[in-house]
Tab-separated table of C-alpha atoms in Angstrom:
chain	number	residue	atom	x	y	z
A	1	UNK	CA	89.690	45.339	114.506
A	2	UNK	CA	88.398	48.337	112.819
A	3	UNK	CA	91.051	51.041	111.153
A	4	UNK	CA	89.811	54.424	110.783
A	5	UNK	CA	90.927	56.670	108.261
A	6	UNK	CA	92.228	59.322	109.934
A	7	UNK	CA	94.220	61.793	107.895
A	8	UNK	CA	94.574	65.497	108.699
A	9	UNK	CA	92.400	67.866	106.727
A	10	UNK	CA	94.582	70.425	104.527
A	11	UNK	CA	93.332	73.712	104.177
A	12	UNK	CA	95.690	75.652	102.111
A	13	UNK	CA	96.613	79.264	102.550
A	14	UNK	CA	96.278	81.716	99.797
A	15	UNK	CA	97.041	85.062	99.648
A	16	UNK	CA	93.406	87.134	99.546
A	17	UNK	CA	93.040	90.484	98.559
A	18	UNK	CA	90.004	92.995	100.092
A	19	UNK	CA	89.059	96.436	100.171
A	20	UNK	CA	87.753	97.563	103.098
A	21	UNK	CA	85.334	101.125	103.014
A	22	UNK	CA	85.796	102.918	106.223
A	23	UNK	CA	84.507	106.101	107.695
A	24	UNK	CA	86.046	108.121	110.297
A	25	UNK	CA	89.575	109.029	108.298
A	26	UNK	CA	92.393	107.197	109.952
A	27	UNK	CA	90.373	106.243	113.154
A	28	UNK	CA	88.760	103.859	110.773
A	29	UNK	CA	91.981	102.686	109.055
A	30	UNK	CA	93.617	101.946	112.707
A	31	UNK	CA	90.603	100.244	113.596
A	32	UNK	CA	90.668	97.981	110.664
A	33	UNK	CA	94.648	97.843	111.174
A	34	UNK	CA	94.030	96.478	114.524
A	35	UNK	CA	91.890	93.761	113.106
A	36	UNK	CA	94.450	92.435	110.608
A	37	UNK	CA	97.324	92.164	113.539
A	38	UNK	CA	98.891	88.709	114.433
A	39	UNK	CA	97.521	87.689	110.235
A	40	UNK	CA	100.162	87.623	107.671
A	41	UNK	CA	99.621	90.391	105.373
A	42	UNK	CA	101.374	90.913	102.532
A	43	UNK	CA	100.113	94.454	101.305
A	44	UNK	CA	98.207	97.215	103.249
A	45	UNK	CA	97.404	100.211	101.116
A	46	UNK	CA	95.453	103.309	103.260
A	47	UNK	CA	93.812	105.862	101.177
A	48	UNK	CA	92.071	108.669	103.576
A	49	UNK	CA	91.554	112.186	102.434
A	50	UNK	CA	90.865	115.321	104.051
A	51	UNK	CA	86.968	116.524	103.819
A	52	UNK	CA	86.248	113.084	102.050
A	53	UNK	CA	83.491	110.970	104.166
A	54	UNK	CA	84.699	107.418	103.539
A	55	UNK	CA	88.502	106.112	103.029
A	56	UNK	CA	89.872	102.467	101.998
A	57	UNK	CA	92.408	100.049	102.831
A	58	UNK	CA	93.195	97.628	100.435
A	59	UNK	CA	94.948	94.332	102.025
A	60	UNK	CA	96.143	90.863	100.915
A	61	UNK	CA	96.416	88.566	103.424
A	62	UNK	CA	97.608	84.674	103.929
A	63	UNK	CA	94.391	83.610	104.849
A	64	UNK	CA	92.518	79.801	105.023
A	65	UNK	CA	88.805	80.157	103.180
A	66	UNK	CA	87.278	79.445	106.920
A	67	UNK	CA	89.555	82.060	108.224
A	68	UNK	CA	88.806	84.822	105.319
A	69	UNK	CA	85.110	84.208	106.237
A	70	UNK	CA	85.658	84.815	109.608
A	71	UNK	CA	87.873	87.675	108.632
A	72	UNK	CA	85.250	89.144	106.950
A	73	UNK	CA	83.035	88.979	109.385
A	74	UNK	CA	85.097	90.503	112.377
A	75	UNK	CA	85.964	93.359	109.851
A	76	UNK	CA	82.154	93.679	109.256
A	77	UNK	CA	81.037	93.711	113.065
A	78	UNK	CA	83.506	96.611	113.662
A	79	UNK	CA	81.779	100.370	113.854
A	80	UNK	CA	83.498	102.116	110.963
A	81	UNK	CA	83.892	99.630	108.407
A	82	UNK	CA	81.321	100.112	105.987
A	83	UNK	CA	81.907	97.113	102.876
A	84	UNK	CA	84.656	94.551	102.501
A	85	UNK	CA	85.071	93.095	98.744
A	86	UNK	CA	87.341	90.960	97.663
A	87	UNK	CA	89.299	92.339	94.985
């Protein structure tokens, strides 16, 4: 008889912090916004100003490290996100 060993992985969730660059004013925030729905953020700070080309939202969110990469990535793919840095 052979016994695997088969005990669930644990990835733990920590709470990650970015800043996101966007362009567009607050078409680019809502766009971002729309990517972070159905995640569990803690903080989501929007700084857009009139006649200024790029604005930022800085986020933490209860995130996995495979799921902040892939995070990262869908934030990157989208059209008006410019940079996301971990804070």
């Amino acid at each position: 008889m052979t016994i695997l060993d088969e005990r669930p992985t644990y990835a733990p969730r920590l709470h990650r912090r970015h800043e996101i660059v966007t362009t567009g004013g607050l078409d680019g925030v809502l766009q971002v916004s729309g990517i972070l729905a159905g995640h569990a953020v803690r903080e989501f700070v929007a700084d857009v100003r009139e006649g200024v080309v790029y604005g930022t939202v800085t986020c933490t969110v209860s995130l996995t490290e495979d799921e902040c990469r892939h995070l990262v990535d869908r934030l990157l793919a989208a059209s008006r996100v410019t940079s996301v840095s971990p804070c």
